[in-house]
Amino acid sequence: MYKRNYLVNLFLLIFSFGMFISAGQLNAAEETKFEVKAVEKPIYFESVGVLVPETVITFSSKLMGTITSVTKREGVEVKTDEVLVTIDDTELNADLTGLDAALAELESNKIEVEKNLNLFNASKATAQAQYNLSATTYERFKNLYENNKSISRQELDKAEADFKAATSKLNEASAQIEVVNSKKAQIEAKRKQINANIEKIKTMKNYTKITSPISGRVTARQAETGMLATPGTPLITVEDYKNMQFKAIIPENIINNIKIGDSIKVIVDVINDQVFLGEVAEIIPTGDIMTHTFTVKISLAYDPRLKSGMYARGLFVKARSKALMIPTDFIINRGQLYMVYTSENEFRFIRPGINEGYLTEILSGLNEGDIIYKK
């Protein structure tokens, strides 16, 4: 056994010497030492998911009409309030012209009614004056006739007839005014109805131009010029690609460890050697009753390499434990082998774990208190 270990150590020494002698690193580099210590390290739960835009809008028409233009194709960027699709508004313009004409005619009728109202008000004022005079005369004559017979019956009858005639004219004038006021109210109601229809058509005209409320990129185009747009049918889709999120599925046993604003490490497998740092933006409060999992959305800073639908993994802290950590630049990597120097000319093979920036976890090969050297 001793002879076997001796041969293994000899082989490793020769192997190490062969790897580094050409670079002149054995004696030329200045050594830096580090004492291996156990530090508190988070234990992660790895959740798989995909990248999704924070906002995705699929536009459809609110009215039926012929599409006159589609301004953007897939992959083209869109600015806020930029027109994406236009729909023929010829029929709406014709309806609007008809309503404007009806409103103009109505305004003309209103002017005529106002003139008649002024005339009837003047007639009523005259009739009121005649009524007041005749009423006073009739009452005076009636008193004279009943008290001392100073006037004849014929004069009383004439005063009474004049009073009744004045009353009739006053009532007629009041009735005419009521009729004119009724027409005026009808005109006002019709005017409000026409204005309401005008506003409705103007709103519908706004629907003939579909604009984007966000800046983003077109990801789907289902409409072409000349097609018939119908309510609810998708026409074009825009996504906010500069605000990407990682949509993670989290089991119920650790969901309470996650809070809004927590920093989460996100790994996108197709983007090598980079860990993205995201922030918990949303936790869906209702879980899936079948899988007992919850959806958590992690906001990521804009990076042009991040695209919707990419597979990703999120590292969520579920507990903390002690782990041996050493500076990453103390580790020497040769193919599948990892080692550190424990003295000037001696090295030890190690098995590294998760890289935490400038520190790397050591799973085996070192003990707490060991001294290693950087060559």
mmCIF file with all atom_site columns, C-alpha atoms in Angstrom, residues 38-220:
data_model
loop_
_atom_site.group_PDB
_atom_site.id
_atom_site.type_symbol
_atom_site.label_atom_id
_atom_site.label_alt_id
_atom_site.label_comp_id
_atom_site.label_asym_id
_atom_site.label_entity_id
_atom_site.label_seq_id
_atom_site.pdbx_PDB_ins_code
_atom_site.Cartn_x
_atom_site.Cartn_y
_atom_site.Cartn_z
_atom_site.occupancy
_atom_site.B_iso_or_equiv
_atom_site.pdbx_formal_charge
_atom_site.auth_seq_id
_atom_site.auth_comp_id
_atom_site.auth_asym_id
_atom_site.auth_atom_id
_atom_site.pdbx_PDB_model_num
ATOM 1   C CA . ALA A 1 38  ? -16.068  27.776  6.829   1.00 0.00 ? 38  ALA A CA 1
ATOM 2   C CA . VAL A 1 39  ? -18.490  30.576  5.997   1.00 0.00 ? 39  VAL A CA 1
ATOM 3   C CA . GLU A 1 40  ? -22.261  30.734  5.971   1.00 0.00 ? 40  GLU A CA 1
ATOM 4   C CA . LYS A 1 41  ? -23.566  29.794  2.559   1.00 0.00 ? 41  LYS A CA 1
ATOM 5   C CA . PRO A 1 42  ? -27.116  29.793  1.194   1.00 0.00 ? 42  PRO A CA 1
ATOM 6   C CA . ILE A 1 43  ? -28.702  26.535  0.098   1.00 0.00 ? 43  ILE A CA 1
ATOM 7   C CA . TYR A 1 44  ? -30.609  27.122  -3.111  1.00 0.00 ? 44  TYR A CA 1
ATOM 8   C CA . PHE A 1 45  ? -33.721  25.657  -4.629  1.00 0.00 ? 45  PHE A CA 1
ATOM 9   C CA . GLU A 1 46  ? -33.393  25.661  -8.385  1.00 0.00 ? 46  GLU A CA 1
ATOM 10  C CA . SER A 1 47  ? -36.581  26.539  -10.242 1.00 0.00 ? 47  SER A CA 1
ATOM 11  C CA . VAL A 1 48  ? -36.878  26.102  -13.980 1.00 0.00 ? 48  VAL A CA 1
ATOM 12  C CA . GLY A 1 49  ? -38.953  28.362  -16.175 1.00 0.00 ? 49  GLY A CA 1
ATOM 13  C CA . VAL A 1 50  ? -38.912  30.626  -19.191 1.00 0.00 ? 50  VAL A CA 1
ATOM 14  C CA . LEU A 1 51  ? -38.302  34.271  -19.931 1.00 0.00 ? 51  LEU A CA 1
ATOM 15  C CA . VAL A 1 52  ? -41.417  36.279  -20.730 1.00 0.00 ? 52  VAL A CA 1
ATOM 16  C CA . PRO A 1 53  ? -41.925  39.990  -21.461 1.00 0.00 ? 53  PRO A CA 1
ATOM 17  C CA . GLU A 1 54  ? -43.428  42.013  -18.654 1.00 0.00 ? 54  GLU A CA 1
ATOM 18  C CA . THR A 1 55  ? -46.075  43.264  -21.105 1.00 0.00 ? 55  THR A CA 1
ATOM 19  C CA . VAL A 1 56  ? -47.465  41.509  -24.184 1.00 0.00 ? 56  VAL A CA 1
ATOM 20  C CA . ILE A 1 57  ? -50.371  43.078  -26.079 1.00 0.00 ? 57  ILE A CA 1
ATOM 21  C CA . THR A 1 58  ? -52.321  41.393  -28.850 1.00 0.00 ? 58  THR A CA 1
ATOM 22  C CA . PHE A 1 59  ? -54.325  44.011  -30.721 1.00 0.00 ? 59  PHE A CA 1
ATOM 23  C CA . SER A 1 60  ? -57.715  43.356  -32.306 1.00 0.00 ? 60  SER A CA 1
ATOM 24  C CA . SER A 1 61  ? -60.322  45.529  -33.962 1.00 0.00 ? 61  SER A CA 1
ATOM 25  C CA . LYS A 1 62  ? -63.372  46.855  -32.120 1.00 0.00 ? 62  LYS A CA 1
ATOM 26  C CA . LEU A 1 63  ? -65.331  47.276  -35.348 1.00 0.00 ? 63  LEU A CA 1
ATOM 27  C CA . MET A 1 64  ? -65.780  45.545  -38.688 1.00 0.00 ? 64  MET A CA 1
ATOM 28  C CA . GLY A 1 65  ? -64.062  47.030  -41.710 1.00 0.00 ? 65  GLY A CA 1
ATOM 29  C CA . THR A 1 66  ? -61.496  46.598  -44.435 1.00 0.00 ? 66  THR A CA 1
ATOM 30  C CA . ILE A 1 67  ? -57.859  46.895  -43.349 1.00 0.00 ? 67  ILE A CA 1
ATOM 31  C CA . THR A 1 68  ? -56.223  49.709  -45.320 1.00 0.00 ? 68  THR A CA 1
ATOM 32  C CA . SER A 1 69  ? -52.676  49.364  -43.949 1.00 0.00 ? 69  SER A CA 1
ATOM 33  C CA . VAL A 1 70  ? -50.447  47.362  -41.607 1.00 0.00 ? 70  VAL A CA 1
ATOM 34  C CA . THR A 1 71  ? -47.382  49.461  -40.854 1.00 0.00 ? 71  THR A CA 1
ATOM 35  C CA . LYS A 1 72  ? -45.127  46.948  -39.043 1.00 0.00 ? 72  LYS A CA 1
ATOM 36  C CA . ARG A 1 73  ? -43.808  43.443  -39.637 1.00 0.00 ? 73  ARG A CA 1
ATOM 37  C CA . GLU A 1 74  ? -42.412  40.868  -37.188 1.00 0.00 ? 74  GLU A CA 1
ATOM 38  C CA . GLY A 1 75  ? -39.188  41.931  -35.508 1.00 0.00 ? 75  GLY A CA 1
ATOM 39  C CA . VAL A 1 76  ? -39.706  45.654  -36.151 1.00 0.00 ? 76  VAL A CA 1
ATOM 40  C CA . GLU A 1 77  ? -39.547  48.015  -33.182 1.00 0.00 ? 77  GLU A CA 1
ATOM 41  C CA . VAL A 1 78  ? -42.565  50.097  -32.219 1.00 0.00 ? 78  VAL A CA 1
ATOM 42  C CA . LYS A 1 79  ? -42.747  53.409  -30.380 1.00 0.00 ? 79  LYS A CA 1
ATOM 43  C CA . THR A 1 80  ? -45.461  54.498  -27.980 1.00 0.00 ? 80  THR A CA 1
ATOM 44  C CA . ASP A 1 81  ? -48.588  55.836  -29.774 1.00 0.00 ? 81  ASP A CA 1
ATOM 45  C CA . GLU A 1 82  ? -47.303  54.679  -33.161 1.00 0.00 ? 82  GLU A CA 1
ATOM 46  C CA . VAL A 1 83  ? -50.010  53.552  -35.604 1.00 0.00 ? 83  VAL A CA 1
ATOM 47  C CA . LEU A 1 84  ? -49.892  49.810  -36.320 1.00 0.00 ? 84  LEU A CA 1
ATOM 48  C CA . VAL A 1 85  ? -53.085  49.107  -38.305 1.00 0.00 ? 85  VAL A CA 1
ATOM 49  C CA . THR A 1 86  ? -55.622  51.343  -40.068 1.00 0.00 ? 86  THR A CA 1
ATOM 50  C CA . ILE A 1 87  ? -59.189  50.358  -41.030 1.00 0.00 ? 87  ILE A CA 1
ATOM 51  C CA . ASP A 1 88  ? -61.343  51.962  -43.731 1.00 0.00 ? 88  ASP A CA 1
ATOM 52  C CA . ASP A 1 89  ? -63.459  54.781  -42.267 1.00 0.00 ? 89  ASP A CA 1
ATOM 53  C CA . THR A 1 90  ? -65.305  55.899  -45.433 1.00 0.00 ? 90  THR A CA 1
ATOM 54  C CA . GLU A 1 91  ? -68.714  54.793  -44.159 1.00 0.00 ? 91  GLU A CA 1
ATOM 55  C CA . LEU A 1 92  ? -68.136  56.445  -40.806 1.00 0.00 ? 92  LEU A CA 1
ATOM 56  C CA . ASN A 1 93  ? -67.164  59.701  -42.533 1.00 0.00 ? 93  ASN A CA 1
ATOM 57  C CA . ALA A 1 94  ? -70.392  59.578  -44.555 1.00 0.00 ? 94  ALA A CA 1
ATOM 58  C CA . ASP A 1 95  ? -72.431  59.032  -41.404 1.00 0.00 ? 95  ASP A CA 1
ATOM 59  C CA . LEU A 1 96  ? -70.634  61.905  -39.731 1.00 0.00 ? 96  LEU A CA 1
ATOM 60  C CA . THR A 1 97  ? -71.348  64.201  -42.680 1.00 0.00 ? 97  THR A CA 1
ATOM 61  C CA . GLY A 1 98  ? -75.049  63.280  -42.524 1.00 0.00 ? 98  GLY A CA 1
ATOM 62  C CA . LEU A 1 99  ? -75.210  63.992  -38.813 1.00 0.00 ? 99  LEU A CA 1
ATOM 63  C CA . ASP A 1 100 ? -73.449  67.340  -39.262 1.00 0.00 ? 100 ASP A CA 1
ATOM 64  C CA . ALA A 1 101 ? -76.060  68.281  -41.897 1.00 0.00 ? 101 ALA A CA 1
ATOM 65  C CA . ALA A 1 102 ? -78.903  67.213  -39.594 1.00 0.00 ? 102 ALA A CA 1
ATOM 66  C CA . LEU A 1 103 ? -77.389  69.258  -36.780 1.00 0.00 ? 103 LEU A CA 1
ATOM 67  C CA . ALA A 1 104 ? -77.133  72.317  -39.043 1.00 0.00 ? 104 ALA A CA 1
ATOM 68  C CA . GLU A 1 105 ? -80.817  71.927  -40.060 1.00 0.00 ? 105 GLU A CA 1
ATOM 69  C CA . LEU A 1 106 ? -81.759  71.554  -36.446 1.00 0.00 ? 106 LEU A CA 1
ATOM 70  C CA . GLU A 1 107 ? -79.926  74.746  -35.535 1.00 0.00 ? 107 GLU A CA 1
ATOM 71  C CA . SER A 1 108 ? -81.866  76.547  -38.298 1.00 0.00 ? 108 SER A CA 1
ATOM 72  C CA . ASN A 1 109 ? -85.163  75.252  -36.901 1.00 0.00 ? 109 ASN A CA 1
ATOM 73  C CA . LYS A 1 110 ? -84.094  76.342  -33.450 1.00 0.00 ? 110 LYS A CA 1
ATOM 74  C CA . ILE A 1 111 ? -83.574  79.906  -34.684 1.00 0.00 ? 111 ILE A CA 1
ATOM 75  C CA . GLU A 1 112 ? -87.071  79.914  -36.240 1.00 0.00 ? 112 GLU A CA 1
ATOM 76  C CA . VAL A 1 113 ? -88.588  78.589  -33.032 1.00 0.00 ? 113 VAL A CA 1
ATOM 77  C CA . GLU A 1 114 ? -86.808  81.289  -31.030 1.00 0.00 ? 114 GLU A CA 1
ATOM 78  C CA . LYS A 1 115 ? -88.299  83.950  -33.314 1.00 0.00 ? 115 LYS A CA 1
ATOM 79  C CA . ASN A 1 116 ? -91.821  82.544  -32.878 1.00 0.00 ? 116 ASN A CA 1
ATOM 80  C CA . LEU A 1 117 ? -91.281  82.334  -29.147 1.00 0.00 ? 117 LEU A CA 1
ATOM 81  C CA . ASN A 1 118 ? -90.353  86.012  -29.009 1.00 0.00 ? 118 ASN A CA 1
ATOM 82  C CA . LEU A 1 119 ? -93.468  86.937  -31.054 1.00 0.00 ? 119 LEU A CA 1
ATOM 83  C CA . PHE A 1 120 ? -95.771  84.853  -28.866 1.00 0.00 ? 120 PHE A CA 1
ATOM 84  C CA . ASN A 1 121 ? -94.225  86.287  -25.702 1.00 0.00 ? 121 ASN A CA 1
ATOM 85  C CA . ALA A 1 122 ? -94.939  89.775  -27.054 1.00 0.00 ? 122 ALA A CA 1
ATOM 86  C CA . SER A 1 123 ? -98.514  88.757  -27.920 1.00 0.00 ? 123 SER A CA 1
ATOM 87  C CA . LYS A 1 124 ? -98.954  87.324  -24.476 1.00 0.00 ? 124 LYS A CA 1
ATOM 88  C CA . ALA A 1 125 ? -97.709  90.562  -22.909 1.00 0.00 ? 125 ALA A CA 1
ATOM 89  C CA . THR A 1 126 ? -100.332 92.518  -24.926 1.00 0.00 ? 126 THR A CA 1
ATOM 90  C CA . ALA A 1 127 ? -103.014 89.982  -24.038 1.00 0.00 ? 127 ALA A CA 1
ATOM 91  C CA . GLN A 1 128 ? -102.020 90.193  -20.386 1.00 0.00 ? 128 GLN A CA 1
ATOM 92  C CA . ALA A 1 129 ? -102.373 93.991  -20.443 1.00 0.00 ? 129 ALA A CA 1
ATOM 93  C CA . GLN A 1 130 ? -105.787 93.740  -22.095 1.00 0.00 ? 130 GLN A CA 1
ATOM 94  C CA . TYR A 1 131 ? -106.805 91.080  -19.601 1.00 0.00 ? 131 TYR A CA 1
ATOM 95  C CA . ASN A 1 132 ? -105.725 93.229  -16.641 1.00 0.00 ? 132 ASN A CA 1
ATOM 96  C CA . LEU A 1 133 ? -107.655 96.265  -18.000 1.00 0.00 ? 133 LEU A CA 1
ATOM 97  C CA . SER A 1 134 ? -110.788 94.302  -18.802 1.00 0.00 ? 134 SER A CA 1
ATOM 98  C CA . ALA A 1 135 ? -110.723 92.531  -15.447 1.00 0.00 ? 135 ALA A CA 1
ATOM 99  C CA . THR A 1 136 ? -110.492 95.848  -13.577 1.00 0.00 ? 136 THR A CA 1
ATOM 100 C CA . THR A 1 137 ? -113.249 97.424  -15.696 1.00 0.00 ? 137 THR A CA 1
ATOM 101 C CA . TYR A 1 138 ? -115.543 94.455  -15.243 1.00 0.00 ? 138 TYR A CA 1
ATOM 102 C CA . GLU A 1 139 ? -115.094 94.439  -11.446 1.00 0.00 ? 139 GLU A CA 1
ATOM 103 C CA . ARG A 1 140 ? -115.776 98.217  -11.246 1.00 0.00 ? 140 ARG A CA 1
ATOM 104 C CA . PHE A 1 141 ? -118.860 98.020  -13.438 1.00 0.00 ? 141 PHE A CA 1
ATOM 105 C CA . LYS A 1 142 ? -120.140 95.055  -11.493 1.00 0.00 ? 142 LYS A CA 1
ATOM 106 C CA . ASN A 1 143 ? -119.831 96.937  -8.188  1.00 0.00 ? 143 ASN A CA 1
ATOM 107 C CA . LEU A 1 144 ? -121.577 100.020 -9.659  1.00 0.00 ? 144 LEU A CA 1
ATOM 108 C CA . TYR A 1 145 ? -124.406 97.965  -11.031 1.00 0.00 ? 145 TYR A CA 1
ATOM 109 C CA . GLU A 1 146 ? -124.946 95.934  -7.867  1.00 0.00 ? 146 GLU A CA 1
ATOM 110 C CA . ASN A 1 147 ? -124.658 98.835  -5.391  1.00 0.00 ? 147 ASN A CA 1
ATOM 111 C CA . ASN A 1 148 ? -126.551 101.813 -6.866  1.00 0.00 ? 148 ASN A CA 1
ATOM 112 C CA . LYS A 1 149 ? -127.552 100.868 -10.363 1.00 0.00 ? 149 LYS A CA 1
ATOM 113 C CA . SER A 1 150 ? -125.518 103.806 -11.702 1.00 0.00 ? 150 SER A CA 1
ATOM 114 C CA . ILE A 1 151 ? -124.801 101.917 -14.927 1.00 0.00 ? 151 ILE A CA 1
ATOM 115 C CA . SER A 1 152 ? -127.050 100.000 -17.212 1.00 0.00 ? 152 SER A CA 1
ATOM 116 C CA . ARG A 1 153 ? -127.206 96.255  -17.557 1.00 0.00 ? 153 ARG A CA 1
ATOM 117 C CA . GLN A 1 154 ? -126.032 96.602  -21.130 1.00 0.00 ? 154 GLN A CA 1
ATOM 118 C CA . GLU A 1 155 ? -122.819 98.376  -20.037 1.00 0.00 ? 155 GLU A CA 1
ATOM 119 C CA . LEU A 1 156 ? -122.145 95.592  -17.494 1.00 0.00 ? 156 LEU A CA 1
ATOM 120 C CA . ASP A 1 157 ? -122.705 92.912  -20.092 1.00 0.00 ? 157 ASP A CA 1
ATOM 121 C CA . LYS A 1 158 ? -120.300 94.614  -22.483 1.00 0.00 ? 158 LYS A CA 1
ATOM 122 C CA . ALA A 1 159 ? -117.595 94.838  -19.747 1.00 0.00 ? 159 ALA A CA 1
ATOM 123 C CA . GLU A 1 160 ? -118.121 91.162  -18.966 1.00 0.00 ? 160 GLU A CA 1
ATOM 124 C CA . ALA A 1 161 ? -117.830 90.221  -22.666 1.00 0.00 ? 161 ALA A CA 1
ATOM 125 C CA . ASP A 1 162 ? -114.610 92.245  -23.001 1.00 0.00 ? 162 ASP A CA 1
ATOM 126 C CA . PHE A 1 163 ? -113.194 90.478  -19.921 1.00 0.00 ? 163 PHE A CA 1
ATOM 127 C CA . LYS A 1 164 ? -114.019 87.024  -21.322 1.00 0.00 ? 164 LYS A CA 1
ATOM 128 C CA . ALA A 1 165 ? -112.512 87.920  -24.705 1.00 0.00 ? 165 ALA A CA 1
ATOM 129 C CA . ALA A 1 166 ? -109.302 89.170  -23.032 1.00 0.00 ? 166 ALA A CA 1
ATOM 130 C CA . THR A 1 167 ? -109.162 85.994  -20.962 1.00 0.00 ? 167 THR A CA 1
ATOM 131 C CA . SER A 1 168 ? -109.503 83.869  -24.093 1.00 0.00 ? 168 SER A CA 1
ATOM 132 C CA . LYS A 1 169 ? -106.749 85.774  -25.892 1.00 0.00 ? 169 LYS A CA 1
ATOM 133 C CA . LEU A 1 170 ? -104.449 85.433  -22.858 1.00 0.00 ? 170 LEU A CA 1
ATOM 134 C CA . ASN A 1 171 ? -105.089 81.684  -22.708 1.00 0.00 ? 171 ASN A CA 1
ATOM 135 C CA . GLU A 1 172 ? -104.494 81.362  -26.436 1.00 0.00 ? 172 GLU A CA 1
ATOM 136 C CA . ALA A 1 173 ? -101.180 83.236  -26.170 1.00 0.00 ? 173 ALA A CA 1
ATOM 137 C CA . SER A 1 174 ? -100.106 81.021  -23.241 1.00 0.00 ? 174 SER A CA 1
ATOM 138 C CA . ALA A 1 175 ? -101.036 77.884  -25.204 1.00 0.00 ? 175 ALA A CA 1
ATOM 139 C CA . GLN A 1 176 ? -99.041  79.072  -28.212 1.00 0.00 ? 176 GLN A CA 1
ATOM 140 C CA . ILE A 1 177 ? -96.021  79.658  -25.999 1.00 0.00 ? 177 ILE A CA 1
ATOM 141 C CA . GLU A 1 178 ? -96.384  76.155  -24.516 1.00 0.00 ? 178 GLU A CA 1
ATOM 142 C CA . VAL A 1 179 ? -96.465  74.673  -28.021 1.00 0.00 ? 179 VAL A CA 1
ATOM 143 C CA . VAL A 1 180 ? -93.355  76.606  -29.050 1.00 0.00 ? 180 VAL A CA 1
ATOM 144 C CA . ASN A 1 181 ? -91.550  75.643  -25.828 1.00 0.00 ? 181 ASN A CA 1
ATOM 145 C CA . SER A 1 182 ? -92.466  72.001  -26.499 1.00 0.00 ? 182 SER A CA 1
ATOM 146 C CA . LYS A 1 183 ? -90.966  72.270  -30.005 1.00 0.00 ? 183 LYS A CA 1
ATOM 147 C CA . LYS A 1 184 ? -87.913  73.936  -28.512 1.00 0.00 ? 184 LYS A CA 1
ATOM 148 C CA . ALA A 1 185 ? -87.516  71.054  -26.017 1.00 0.00 ? 185 ALA A CA 1
ATOM 149 C CA . GLN A 1 186 ? -87.897  68.545  -28.850 1.00 0.00 ? 186 GLN A CA 1
ATOM 150 C CA . ILE A 1 187 ? -85.220  70.332  -30.851 1.00 0.00 ? 187 ILE A CA 1
ATOM 151 C CA . GLU A 1 188 ? -82.884  70.342  -27.827 1.00 0.00 ? 188 GLU A CA 1
ATOM 152 C CA . ALA A 1 189 ? -83.469  66.611  -27.235 1.00 0.00 ? 189 ALA A CA 1
ATOM 153 C CA . LYS A 1 190 ? -82.841  65.900  -30.921 1.00 0.00 ? 190 LYS A CA 1
ATOM 154 C CA . ARG A 1 191 ? -79.694  68.045  -30.798 1.00 0.00 ? 191 ARG A CA 1
ATOM 155 C CA . LYS A 1 192 ? -78.361  66.066  -27.815 1.00 0.00 ? 192 LYS A CA 1
ATOM 156 C CA . GLN A 1 193 ? -79.131  62.805  -29.603 1.00 0.00 ? 193 GLN A CA 1
ATOM 157 C CA . ILE A 1 194 ? -77.325  63.927  -32.763 1.00 0.00 ? 194 ILE A CA 1
ATOM 158 C CA . ASN A 1 195 ? -74.332  65.159  -30.761 1.00 0.00 ? 195 ASN A CA 1
ATOM 159 C CA . ALA A 1 196 ? -74.232  61.821  -28.934 1.00 0.00 ? 196 ALA A CA 1
ATOM 160 C CA . ASN A 1 197 ? -74.227  60.013  -32.281 1.00 0.00 ? 197 ASN A CA 1
ATOM 161 C CA . ILE A 1 198 ? -71.487  62.315  -33.538 1.00 0.00 ? 198 ILE A CA 1
ATOM 162 C CA . GLU A 1 199 ? -69.337  61.543  -30.491 1.00 0.00 ? 199 GLU A CA 1
ATOM 163 C CA . LYS A 1 200 ? -70.038  57.830  -30.951 1.00 0.00 ? 200 LYS A CA 1
ATOM 164 C CA . ILE A 1 201 ? -68.912  57.940  -34.577 1.00 0.00 ? 201 ILE A CA 1
ATOM 165 C CA . LYS A 1 202 ? -65.826  59.976  -33.650 1.00 0.00 ? 202 LYS A CA 1
ATOM 166 C CA . THR A 1 203 ? -64.981  57.309  -31.075 1.00 0.00 ? 203 THR A CA 1
ATOM 167 C CA . MET A 1 204 ? -65.479  54.627  -33.706 1.00 0.00 ? 204 MET A CA 1
ATOM 168 C CA . LYS A 1 205 ? -63.211  56.601  -36.050 1.00 0.00 ? 205 LYS A CA 1
ATOM 169 C CA . ASN A 1 206 ? -60.537  56.428  -33.357 1.00 0.00 ? 206 ASN A CA 1
ATOM 170 C CA . TYR A 1 207 ? -60.907  52.648  -33.462 1.00 0.00 ? 207 TYR A CA 1
ATOM 171 C CA . THR A 1 208 ? -59.959  52.706  -37.161 1.00 0.00 ? 208 THR A CA 1
ATOM 172 C CA . LYS A 1 209 ? -56.401  53.566  -36.111 1.00 0.00 ? 209 LYS A CA 1
ATOM 173 C CA . ILE A 1 210 ? -54.853  50.962  -33.817 1.00 0.00 ? 210 ILE A CA 1
ATOM 174 C CA . THR A 1 211 ? -51.896  52.431  -31.932 1.00 0.00 ? 211 THR A CA 1
ATOM 175 C CA . SER A 1 212 ? -49.464  50.886  -29.472 1.00 0.00 ? 212 SER A CA 1
ATOM 176 C CA . PRO A 1 213 ? -49.602  52.143  -25.860 1.00 0.00 ? 213 PRO A CA 1
ATOM 177 C CA . ILE A 1 214 ? -46.089  50.780  -25.249 1.00 0.00 ? 214 ILE A CA 1
ATOM 178 C CA . SER A 1 215 ? -42.687  50.750  -26.878 1.00 0.00 ? 215 SER A CA 1
ATOM 179 C CA . GLY A 1 216 ? -41.616  47.302  -27.935 1.00 0.00 ? 216 GLY A CA 1
ATOM 180 C CA . ARG A 1 217 ? -41.235  44.922  -30.835 1.00 0.00 ? 217 ARG A CA 1
ATOM 181 C CA . VAL A 1 218 ? -43.755  43.216  -33.122 1.00 0.00 ? 218 VAL A CA 1
ATOM 182 C CA . THR A 1 219 ? -43.703  39.466  -32.493 1.00 0.00 ? 219 THR A CA 1
ATOM 183 C CA . ALA A 1 220 ? -46.709  38.359  -34.534 1.00 0.00 ? 220 ALA A CA 1
#
